[in-house]
Coordinates of C-alpha atoms in Angstrom, one line a residue:
Chain A
M1 CA 3.2 6.4 40.7
F2 CA 0.4 8.8 39.9
A3 CA 1.2 10.8 42.9
L4 CA 4.8 11.1 41.7
I5 CA 3.7 12.2 38.2
S6 CA 1.2 14.8 39.5
E7 CA 3.9 16.0 41.9
L8 CA 6.4 16.4 39.1
F9 CA 3.9 18.2 37.0
S10 CA 3.0 20.6 39.7
V11 CA 6.6 21.2 40.6
S12 CA 8.1 22.0 37.3
Y13 CA 7.0 24.0 34.4
T14 CA 9.9 22.6 32.3
I15 CA 8.9 19.0 32.9
R16 CA 5.3 19.8 32.1
T17 CA 6.3 21.5 28.9
V18 CA 8.7 18.8 27.9
A19 CA 6.2 16.0 28.7
L20 CA 3.5 17.8 26.8
G21 CA 5.8 18.4 23.8
A22 CA 6.9 14.8 23.8
A23 CA 3.2 13.6 23.9
V24 CA 2.3 15.9 21.0
L25 CA 5.2 14.5 19.0
G26 CA 4.4 11.0 19.9
I27 CA 0.8 11.3 18.8
I28 CA 1.7 12.9 15.4
S29 CA 4.6 10.6 14.5
G30 CA 2.8 7.6 15.8
M31 CA -0.3 8.1 13.7
L32 CA 1.5 9.2 10.5
G33 CA 4.2 6.6 11.0
C34 CA 1.5 3.9 10.4
Y35 CA 1.5 4.8 6.7
A36 CA 5.3 4.6 6.6
V37 CA 5.3 1.1 8.1
L38 CA 2.3 -0.2 6.0
R39 CA 3.8 1.1 2.8
R40 CA 7.2 -0.5 3.8
Q41 CA 8.8 2.9 3.8
A42 CA 10.3 2.7 7.3
L43 CA 13.7 3.2 5.9
L44 CA 12.5 6.3 4.0
G45 CA 11.6 7.9 7.3
D46 CA 15.1 7.2 8.6
A47 CA 16.7 8.6 5.5
M48 CA 14.6 11.7 5.6
S49 CA 15.3 12.4 9.2
H50 CA 19.0 12.0 8.7
A51 CA 18.8 14.2 5.6
A52 CA 17.3 16.9 7.8
L53 CA 20.8 17.6 9.4
P54 CA 22.4 19.3 6.4
G55 CA 19.2 21.2 5.9
I56 CA 19.3 22.6 9.4
V57 CA 22.9 23.6 9.3
L58 CA 22.6 25.1 5.8
A59 CA 19.6 27.1 7.0
F60 CA 21.7 28.4 9.8
L61 CA 24.8 29.2 7.6
L62 CA 22.6 31.0 5.1
T63 CA 20.6 33.1 7.5
G64 CA 23.2 33.4 10.2
G65 CA 20.5 33.1 12.8
R66 CA 19.0 30.1 14.6
E67 CA 15.3 30.8 14.7
L68 CA 13.6 27.5 15.1
P69 CA 11.1 27.9 12.2
V70 CA 13.9 28.7 9.8
L71 CA 16.0 25.7 10.8
L72 CA 13.0 23.4 10.6
L73 CA 12.1 24.8 7.2
G74 CA 15.6 23.9 6.1
A75 CA 15.1 20.4 7.6
A76 CA 11.9 20.0 5.7
V77 CA 13.4 21.1 2.4
A78 CA 16.3 18.8 2.8
G79 CA 14.0 15.9 3.6
C80 CA 12.0 16.6 0.4
V81 CA 15.2 16.9 -1.7
A82 CA 16.2 13.5 -0.4
T83 CA 12.9 12.0 -1.3
L84 CA 13.0 13.5 -4.8
L85 CA 16.6 12.2 -5.3
L86 CA 15.4 8.8 -4.2
S87 CA 12.7 8.5 -6.8
A88 CA 15.1 10.0 -9.4
I89 CA 17.7 7.3 -8.6
T90 CA 15.3 4.4 -8.5
S91 CA 13.5 5.4 -11.7
S92 CA 16.6 6.2 -13.8
T93 CA 19.1 3.7 -12.7
R94 CA 19.1 0.0 -11.8
I95 CA 19.9 0.7 -8.2
K96 CA 17.2 -0.9 -5.9
E97 CA 15.3 1.3 -3.4
D98 CA 17.0 -0.1 -0.3
S99 CA 20.5 0.5 -1.6
A100 CA 19.5 4.0 -2.8
L101 CA 18.1 4.8 0.7
G102 CA 21.2 3.5 2.4
M103 CA 23.4 5.7 0.2
L104 CA 21.2 8.8 0.5
L105 CA 21.1 8.4 4.3
S106 CA 24.8 8.2 4.8
V107 CA 25.6 10.9 2.1
F108 CA 23.2 13.4 3.6
F109 CA 24.1 12.7 7.2
G110 CA 27.9 12.8 6.4
F111 CA 27.4 16.1 4.5
G112 CA 25.5 17.4 7.5
L113 CA 28.3 16.4 9.9
V114 CA 30.8 18.2 7.7
L115 CA 28.7 21.3 7.6
L116 CA 28.1 21.1 11.4
T117 CA 31.9 20.9 12.1
F118 CA 32.4 23.8 9.8
A119 CA 29.6 25.9 11.4
Q120 CA 31.1 25.2 14.9
K121 CA 34.4 26.7 13.8
Q122 CA 32.6 29.9 13.0
P123 CA 33.7 32.8 15.2
S124 CA 30.1 33.9 16.1
A125 CA 28.6 32.4 19.2
A126 CA 25.2 31.8 17.5
Q127 CA 26.1 28.3 16.3
A128 CA 26.3 27.0 19.9
G129 CA 23.8 24.2 20.4
L130 CA 23.3 23.3 16.7
D131 CA 24.6 19.9 17.6
T132 CA 21.7 19.3 19.9
F133 CA 19.7 18.4 16.8
L134 CA 21.7 15.2 16.6
F135 CA 20.1 13.7 19.6
G136 CA 17.6 16.3 20.4
Q137 CA 17.3 18.5 23.5
A138 CA 13.9 18.4 24.9
A139 CA 14.7 20.6 27.8
S140 CA 15.0 23.5 25.5
L141 CA 11.3 23.2 24.5
V142 CA 9.3 26.2 25.6
Q143 CA 5.5 26.5 25.7
R144 CA 5.5 28.3 22.3
D145 CA 7.4 25.5 20.7
V146 CA 4.8 23.0 22.0
M147 CA 2.0 25.2 20.7
T148 CA 3.7 25.4 17.2
M149 CA 4.1 21.6 17.2
A150 CA 0.5 21.1 18.2
I151 CA -0.9 23.4 15.5
I152 CA 1.2 22.0 12.7
G153 CA 0.5 18.5 13.9
A154 CA -3.2 19.2 14.0
V155 CA -3.2 20.4 10.4
A156 CA -1.3 17.3 9.3
L157 CA -3.6 15.0 11.1
T158 CA -6.7 16.8 9.7
I159 CA -5.3 16.3 6.2
M160 CA -4.8 12.6 7.0
L161 CA -8.4 12.2 8.1
L162 CA -9.8 14.1 5.2
F163 CA -8.0 11.8 2.7
W164 CA -8.5 8.7 4.9
K165 CA -9.9 6.4 2.2
E166 CA -7.6 7.7 -0.5
F167 CA -4.5 7.2 1.7
K168 CA -5.8 3.8 2.7
L169 CA -6.3 2.6 -0.9
L170 CA -2.9 4.2 -1.9
S171 CA -1.2 2.2 0.8
F172 CA -3.0 -1.1 0.1
D173 CA -3.3 -1.2 -3.7
P174 CA -1.9 1.9 -5.6
D175 CA -2.5 0.3 -9.0
F176 CA -6.1 -0.1 -8.3
A177 CA -6.3 3.4 -6.9
S178 CA -4.9 4.7 -10.2
T179 CA -7.5 2.8 -12.3
L180 CA -10.2 4.5 -10.2
G181 CA -8.8 7.8 -11.4
L182 CA -7.1 8.8 -8.1
P183 CA -4.1 11.1 -8.7
V184 CA -1.7 8.5 -7.2
R185 CA 1.5 10.5 -7.7
L186 CA 0.0 13.5 -6.0
L187 CA -1.4 11.5 -3.1
D188 CA 2.0 9.8 -2.7
I189 CA 3.7 13.2 -2.5
G190 CA 1.1 14.4 -0.1
L191 CA 1.5 11.5 2.2
T192 CA 5.3 11.6 2.1
S193 CA 5.1 15.4 2.9
L194 CA 2.9 14.6 6.0
I195 CA 5.6 12.2 7.1
V196 CA 8.3 14.9 6.6
I197 CA 6.2 17.2 8.8
A198 CA 6.0 14.6 11.5
I199 CA 9.8 14.2 11.4
V200 CA 10.4 17.9 11.4
I201 CA 8.2 18.3 14.5
G202 CA 10.3 15.8 16.4
L203 CA 13.7 17.0 15.5
Q204 CA 14.1 19.4 18.4
T205 CA 13.0 16.8 21.0
V206 CA 14.4 13.5 19.7
G207 CA 17.0 14.5 17.1
V208 CA 17.8 13.4 13.6
V209 CA 19.4 10.1 14.6
L210 CA 16.6 8.6 16.7
M211 CA 13.6 10.3 15.0
S212 CA 12.7 7.4 12.7
A213 CA 12.1 5.2 15.8
M214 CA 9.2 7.6 16.7
L215 CA 7.7 6.9 13.3
V216 CA 8.2 3.2 13.1
A217 CA 8.0 1.9 16.7
P218 CA 4.5 3.0 17.7
A219 CA 3.1 1.7 14.4
V220 CA 4.8 -1.7 14.7
A221 CA 3.5 -2.0 18.3
A222 CA 0.0 -1.0 17.3
R223 CA -0.2 -3.4 14.4
Q224 CA 0.3 -6.2 17.0
W225 CA -3.0 -5.4 18.7
T226 CA -5.4 -4.9 15.9
D227 CA -6.4 -5.8 12.4
R228 CA -8.1 -2.6 11.6
L229 CA -6.4 0.4 10.2
G230 CA -8.4 3.0 12.1
L231 CA -7.7 1.3 15.5
M232 CA -4.1 0.8 14.5
V233 CA -3.6 4.6 13.8
A234 CA -5.4 5.5 17.0
L235 CA -3.3 3.0 19.1
A236 CA -0.1 4.2 17.5
G237 CA -0.9 7.7 18.5
L238 CA -1.6 6.6 22.0
F239 CA 1.6 4.5 22.3
G240 CA 3.6 7.5 20.9
A241 CA 2.1 9.9 23.5
L242 CA 2.6 7.4 26.3
A243 CA 6.2 6.9 25.4
G244 CA 6.7 10.6 25.2
V245 CA 5.3 11.3 28.6
V246 CA 7.1 8.3 30.3
G247 CA 10.4 9.2 28.6
A248 CA 10.1 12.8 29.7
V249 CA 9.2 12.0 33.3
L250 CA 11.9 9.3 33.6
S251 CA 14.6 11.6 32.3
A252 CA 13.4 14.2 34.8
T253 CA 13.7 11.9 37.8
A254 CA 17.3 11.1 37.4
R255 CA 20.2 13.3 36.5
G256 CA 22.1 12.6 33.3
L257 CA 19.4 10.8 31.4
S258 CA 18.7 12.6 28.1
T259 CA 15.0 13.0 27.2
G260 CA 15.2 12.0 23.5
P261 CA 16.9 8.6 24.0
M262 CA 14.6 7.9 27.1
I263 CA 11.5 8.5 24.9
V264 CA 12.9 6.2 22.3
L265 CA 13.8 3.5 24.9
S266 CA 10.2 3.8 26.3
V267 CA 8.6 3.3 22.9
S268 CA 11.0 0.4 22.3
M269 CA 9.7 -1.2 25.5
I270 CA 6.2 -0.8 24.2
V271 CA 7.2 -2.6 21.0
V272 CA 8.9 -5.5 22.9
L273 CA 5.9 -5.9 25.1
S274 CA 3.5 -5.9 22.2
L275 CA 5.6 -8.4 20.2
L276 CA 5.5 -10.7 23.2
V277 CA 2.0 -10.5 24.7
A278 CA -0.4 -9.2 22.0
P279 CA -3.2 -11.7 21.3
N280 CA -3.2 -13.5 18.0
R281 CA 0.2 -12.0 16.8
G282 CA 2.3 -12.1 20.0
L283 CA 5.1 -14.6 20.4
I284 CA 3.8 -15.9 23.7
W285 CA 0.4 -16.3 22.2
N286 CA 1.8 -18.2 19.3
W287 CA 3.9 -20.4 21.6
L288 CA 0.8 -21.2 23.7
Q289 CA -1.2 -22.0 20.6
Q290 CA 1.6 -24.4 19.4
Q291 CA 1.7 -26.1 22.8
R292 CA -2.1 -26.6 22.7
T293 CA -2.0 -28.1 19.2
A294 CA 0.9 -30.3 20.2
A295 CA -0.9 -31.5 23.3
V296 CA -4.0 -32.3 21.4
C297 CA -2.1 -34.1 18.7
S298 CA -0.2 -36.3 21.1
T299 CA -3.3 -37.7 22.8
P300 CA -4.4 -41.2 21.9
S301 CA -7.4 -39.9 19.9
R302 CA -5.0 -38.7 17.2
T303 CA -6.8 -40.4 14.5
A304 CA -10.0 -38.8 15.6
I305 CA -8.4 -35.4 15.3
R306 CA -6.9 -36.2 12.0
S307 CA -10.2 -37.3 10.5
R308 CA -11.7 -34.1 11.9
I309 CA -9.0 -32.0 10.1
H310 CA -9.6 -33.9 6.9
Q311 CA -13.3 -33.1 6.8
Chain B
M1 CA -25.5 2.3 -16.8
L2 CA -25.3 4.7 -19.8
V3 CA -23.4 3.2 -22.6
D4 CA -23.0 4.8 -26.0
V5 CA -25.0 2.3 -28.1
K6 CA -23.7 3.7 -31.4
T7 CA -20.3 2.0 -31.0
D8 CA -20.2 -1.7 -31.3
T9 CA -16.7 -2.3 -29.9
A10 CA -16.2 -2.4 -26.2
I11 CA -12.4 -2.3 -26.4
E12 CA -10.3 -1.0 -29.2
V13 CA -6.5 -0.9 -29.3
H14 CA -4.4 0.5 -32.2
D15 CA -0.7 0.1 -32.8
L16 CA 0.1 -0.3 -29.1
T17 CA 3.8 -0.4 -28.4
V18 CA 5.4 -0.6 -25.0
A19 CA 9.1 -0.9 -24.2
Y20 CA 11.1 -1.3 -21.0
R21 CA 14.4 0.4 -21.7
D22 CA 15.4 -0.9 -25.1
R23 CA 13.5 -4.1 -25.0
P24 CA 10.0 -4.1 -26.6
V25 CA 7.4 -5.7 -24.4
L26 CA 4.5 -5.1 -26.8
W27 CA 5.0 -4.4 -30.4
D28 CA 2.3 -2.8 -32.6
V29 CA -0.6 -4.6 -31.0
D30 CA -4.1 -4.2 -32.4
M31 CA -7.2 -5.4 -30.6
E32 CA -10.9 -5.1 -31.1
V33 CA -13.4 -6.7 -28.7
P34 CA -17.1 -6.6 -29.2
P35 CA -19.4 -6.2 -26.1
G36 CA -20.6 -9.4 -24.4
T37 CA -17.4 -11.2 -24.9
L38 CA -15.4 -13.5 -22.7
L39 CA -11.8 -13.1 -24.0
A40 CA -8.7 -15.0 -22.9
I41 CA -5.3 -13.5 -23.4
V42 CA -2.7 -16.3 -23.6
G43 CA 0.9 -16.4 -24.3
P44 CA 4.3 -17.5 -22.7
N45 CA 5.8 -15.8 -19.7
G46 CA 7.1 -12.3 -20.7
A47 CA 4.7 -12.1 -23.6
G48 CA 3.3 -8.9 -22.4
K49 CA -0.2 -10.1 -21.3
T50 CA -0.2 -8.1 -18.0
T51 CA 1.5 -5.2 -19.7
L52 CA -1.3 -5.1 -22.3
I53 CA -4.0 -4.9 -19.6
K54 CA -2.0 -2.3 -17.7
S55 CA -1.4 -0.1 -20.7
I56 CA -5.1 -0.1 -21.5
L57 CA -5.7 1.0 -17.9
G58 CA -3.1 3.7 -18.1
L59 CA -0.8 2.0 -15.5
V60 CA 2.1 1.6 -17.9
K61 CA 3.7 4.3 -20.1
T62 CA 3.2 3.4 -23.7
A63 CA 5.6 4.3 -26.5
A64 CA 2.9 4.5 -29.1
G65 CA -0.7 3.6 -29.8
Q66 CA -4.2 4.5 -28.8
T67 CA -6.7 2.6 -26.7
Y68 CA -10.5 3.2 -26.5
I69 CA -13.2 1.9 -24.2
Y70 CA -16.6 2.2 -26.0
G71 CA -15.1 4.7 -28.4
K72 CA -13.5 7.1 -26.0
P73 CA -10.1 7.2 -24.3
Y74 CA -9.9 5.3 -21.0
T75 CA -9.6 8.4 -18.9
A76 CA -13.1 9.5 -20.0
Q77 CA -14.6 6.0 -19.4
R78 CA -13.1 4.9 -16.0
H79 CA -16.6 4.4 -14.6
L80 CA -17.2 1.7 -17.2
V81 CA -14.1 -0.3 -16.3
A82 CA -13.3 -2.6 -13.4
Y83 CA -9.9 -4.2 -12.7
V84 CA -8.8 -7.3 -10.9
P85 CA -5.0 -7.2 -10.4
Q86 CA -2.9 -10.2 -9.7
R87 CA -3.4 -11.4 -6.2
G88 CA 0.3 -11.2 -5.4
S89 CA 0.4 -7.5 -6.2
V90 CA -0.7 -6.4 -2.8
D91 CA 0.3 -7.0 0.8
W92 CA -2.4 -9.3 2.3
D93 CA -1.2 -8.5 5.8
F94 CA -2.6 -5.0 5.5
P95 CA -4.9 -4.3 8.5
T96 CA -8.3 -4.6 7.0
N97 CA -11.1 -7.1 6.4
A98 CA -12.7 -8.6 3.3
L99 CA -15.8 -6.3 3.4
D100 CA -13.5 -3.2 3.6
V101 CA -11.5 -4.3 0.6
V102 CA -14.6 -4.9 -1.5
M103 CA -15.9 -1.4 -0.5
M104 CA -12.7 0.0 -2.1
G105 CA -14.4 -0.8 -5.4
R106 CA -16.8 2.1 -4.7
Y107 CA -14.2 4.7 -3.9
G108 CA -14.1 6.0 -7.5
A109 CA -17.9 6.5 -7.5
L110 CA -17.8 8.0 -4.1
G111 CA -15.5 10.9 -4.9
W112 CA -13.3 12.9 -2.6
F113 CA -13.8 13.3 1.1
R114 CA -16.9 11.1 1.3
R115 CA -16.7 8.0 3.4
P116 CA -18.3 4.7 2.4
G117 CA -21.6 4.4 4.1
K118 CA -24.7 2.1 4.3
R119 CA -25.2 2.0 0.6
E120 CA -21.6 1.0 -0.1
R121 CA -21.8 -1.6 2.7
A122 CA -24.9 -3.1 1.2
L123 CA -23.4 -3.3 -2.3
A124 CA -20.2 -4.9 -0.9
L125 CA -22.2 -7.5 1.0
E126 CA -24.2 -8.3 -2.1
A127 CA -21.0 -8.7 -4.1
L128 CA -19.5 -10.9 -1.4
A129 CA -22.6 -13.1 -1.6
K130 CA -22.2 -13.5 -5.3
V131 CA -18.7 -14.9 -4.8
N132 CA -19.8 -17.1 -1.9
M133 CA -17.8 -15.1 0.6
L134 CA -20.5 -13.6 2.8
D135 CA -19.4 -15.7 5.8
F136 CA -16.0 -14.2 5.6
A137 CA -17.0 -10.5 5.3
E138 CA -15.5 -9.6 8.7
R139 CA -12.4 -11.8 8.3
Q140 CA -9.0 -10.2 8.4
I141 CA -7.6 -10.6 4.8
S142 CA -4.4 -12.4 5.8
Q143 CA -6.5 -15.2 7.3
L144 CA -8.1 -15.9 3.9
S145 CA -6.9 -18.7 1.6
G146 CA -5.5 -17.8 -1.8
G147 CA -8.8 -18.7 -3.5
Q148 CA -10.8 -16.6 -1.0
Q149 CA -8.5 -13.7 -1.5
Q150 CA -9.0 -14.0 -5.2
R151 CA -12.8 -14.0 -4.7
V152 CA -12.5 -10.9 -2.5
F153 CA -10.7 -9.1 -5.4
L154 CA -13.5 -10.3 -7.8
A155 CA -16.2 -9.0 -5.5
R156 CA -14.3 -5.6 -5.4
A157 CA -14.5 -5.5 -9.2
L158 CA -18.2 -6.5 -9.1
V159 CA -19.2 -3.5 -6.9
Q160 CA -17.6 -1.3 -9.5
D161 CA -20.7 -2.2 -11.6
A162 CA -18.7 -1.8 -14.8
E163 CA -19.2 -2.7 -18.5
V164 CA -15.7 -3.9 -19.1
Y165 CA -13.7 -6.1 -16.7
F166 CA -10.0 -6.7 -16.9
M167 CA -8.7 -9.6 -14.8
D168 CA -5.1 -10.6 -14.4
E169 CA -4.8 -14.3 -13.7
P170 CA -7.9 -14.7 -11.6
F171 CA -7.4 -18.5 -11.5
Q172 CA -3.8 -18.3 -10.2
G173 CA -3.5 -20.6 -7.2
V174 CA -7.2 -21.3 -6.7
D175 CA -8.7 -24.7 -6.1
V176 CA -11.1 -26.4 -8.5
T177 CA -14.2 -25.4 -6.7
T178 CA -13.2 -21.7 -6.7
E179 CA -12.2 -21.9 -10.4
R180 CA -15.7 -23.3 -11.2
A181 CA -17.4 -20.6 -9.2
I182 CA -15.3 -17.9 -10.9
V183 CA -16.1 -19.3 -14.4
T184 CA -19.8 -19.3 -13.6
L185 CA -19.6 -15.7 -12.5
L186 CA -17.7 -14.7 -15.7
Q187 CA -20.4 -16.4 -17.8
E188 CA -23.1 -14.5 -15.9
L189 CA -21.3 -11.3 -16.6
R190 CA -21.2 -12.1 -20.3
A191 CA -24.9 -13.0 -20.3
A192 CA -25.5 -9.5 -18.9
G193 CA -23.8 -8.0 -21.9
K194 CA -20.5 -7.2 -20.1
T195 CA -17.1 -7.7 -21.7
V196 CA -14.5 -9.6 -19.7
V197 CA -10.8 -9.8 -20.6
V198 CA -8.9 -12.5 -18.7
V199 CA -5.1 -13.1 -18.6
H200 CA -5.1 -16.9 -18.6
H201 CA -2.5 -19.6 -18.3
D202 CA -4.2 -22.9 -18.6
L203 CA -4.4 -23.7 -22.3
S204 CA -6.5 -26.8 -21.6
T205 CA -9.5 -24.8 -20.4
V206 CA -9.5 -22.0 -23.0
A207 CA -12.0 -23.7 -25.3
E208 CA -14.3 -24.6 -22.4
Y209 CA -14.3 -21.2 -20.6
F210 CA -13.9 -18.5 -23.3
D211 CA -15.5 -17.6 -26.6
R212 CA -12.7 -15.5 -27.9
V213 CA -8.9 -15.8 -27.4
M214 CA -6.0 -13.6 -28.1
L215 CA -2.6 -15.3 -28.7
L216 CA 0.1 -12.9 -27.7
N217 CA 3.9 -13.0 -27.7
V218 CA 5.1 -9.4 -27.8
R219 CA 3.2 -9.2 -31.1
R220 CA -0.3 -10.3 -31.6
V221 CA -0.3 -13.7 -33.1
A222 CA -4.0 -14.1 -33.5
L223 CA -7.3 -12.8 -32.1
G224 CA -10.7 -14.2 -32.8
L225 CA -13.2 -16.9 -31.9
V226 CA -11.7 -19.8 -30.1
A227 CA -13.0 -22.2 -32.7
E228 CA -11.2 -20.3 -35.5
V229 CA -7.9 -19.1 -34.1
F230 CA -7.0 -21.5 -31.2
T231 CA -5.2 -23.8 -33.5
E232 CA -2.0 -25.9 -33.2
H233 CA -0.4 -23.7 -35.8
N234 CA -1.1 -20.5 -34.0
L235 CA -0.1 -22.0 -30.7
S236 CA 3.3 -23.0 -32.0
L237 CA 3.7 -19.6 -33.5
T238 CA 3.0 -18.1 -30.0
Y239 CA 5.0 -20.5 -27.8
G240 CA 7.8 -21.3 -30.2
G241 CA 6.7 -24.7 -31.4
R242 CA 6.9 -26.8 -28.3
V243 CA 3.3 -26.8 -27.0
S244 CA 1.7 -30.0 -25.8
T245 CA -1.4 -30.7 -27.8
T246 CA -3.7 -31.1 -24.8
A247 CA -4.8 -27.6 -25.7
G248 CA -5.2 -28.0 -29.4
R249 CA -8.1 -29.4 -31.3

């Protein structure tokens, strides 16, 4: 296996770049995704990544070019607009957050698809390949893209570490954070912006449709293995990176396997494994625990056990 | 702790009005609490008890009114105030342990960028010892019982080392032993000159636990010494005339 990987890496510049890019994406989205999951905002990540599509196409239509930074800026702006709309809807109407998210997601994505079809009817050839943002096209990653992802991601993660205790308290008990004098609203916007950055970084590789999996899945898997936030964030980064590399390598070994979906499938496998075998929280662990309890309780010394429990 | 000794009111509230949409939750509430008081706020569900605490702490938008802690607006006196929210207000499956939650009480004093260190750890352990939770310091918070979770929240307020404590239903879902322990703790705080405001549900223990009581139902029905204002007449005004007399005198 290792021989195979090292061979692949030495053979192909493309595979190496793609695997590296996927790993960088996995680390960033995995670590920042923990906050989305802990704050029960997994759906928000999904809505924001779907909302990126109209942003990308609008950026293209307005500038007429398809420089990546411009398109991603469009994606980020659209993601932020969706977030602002969400808080406007939930605070000024009686619509609940989950319904508002569902609506925003489909409206933005639908609008994005309309714009995309429109753009594709344009006579210029520049629009070719805009639709790769739907499911991502990792093969188009070049070294400079990976460098850009790494730098932006490093900035985002540094901010996360600087405000570690503030973000932790915000996620656990925002009211209490507010009574301490923390600017809760500002921190909330900051943390959400970091998540938008993580999404934008992944769009080229994984695409708007599957991106939320990269935020949610590593965090969910990591939560199974630990009860400490620091370890959870580190593990989620590790799982994300692992899924990125495995997905990239798998898609390179067989023809016709797209990288983005393969990465998402890899991270899903990590989630399934974690749900099953993780100690304390895993399903198998729980089942064994129940068997043990049942076995103990059905022995003749039941009364002894019972009296021990009652003590 | 430096406290302005010239003022003799710990908490002062004037004409406080809060509304959700067109429905008033608090109407023109006045409140004065002298230092060293154990005050219970009682009233039926929806009376605005939690809202009152939250508006004093700036967590709820007020339509009118002013609140003061030791003579100054709350925003200038945060360091004098500690808060124990309702236990159900947070997700107890959050990946952290009891000690860590208690240390959160020091975040305000720590300021930006600084991580809790040895000093914070020592203070948190001390607070956990005060609530008899030292053995559970490293325990994941979801594995604590309701009463233990409540005591962790109390410890978090204790490390804030405040002058005024606001507690939202600290006896909710705790067993008798824990309730006793909490009451003892509250009385120690009062003995140390602190002011403690508790949203309370159990009318039968008001006289035993507290020295002052506020009867609230959107408007303030009464506020004063338990012996003077905790009367059957005031209770029926607060609860609409159908209160069992187990609470009365």
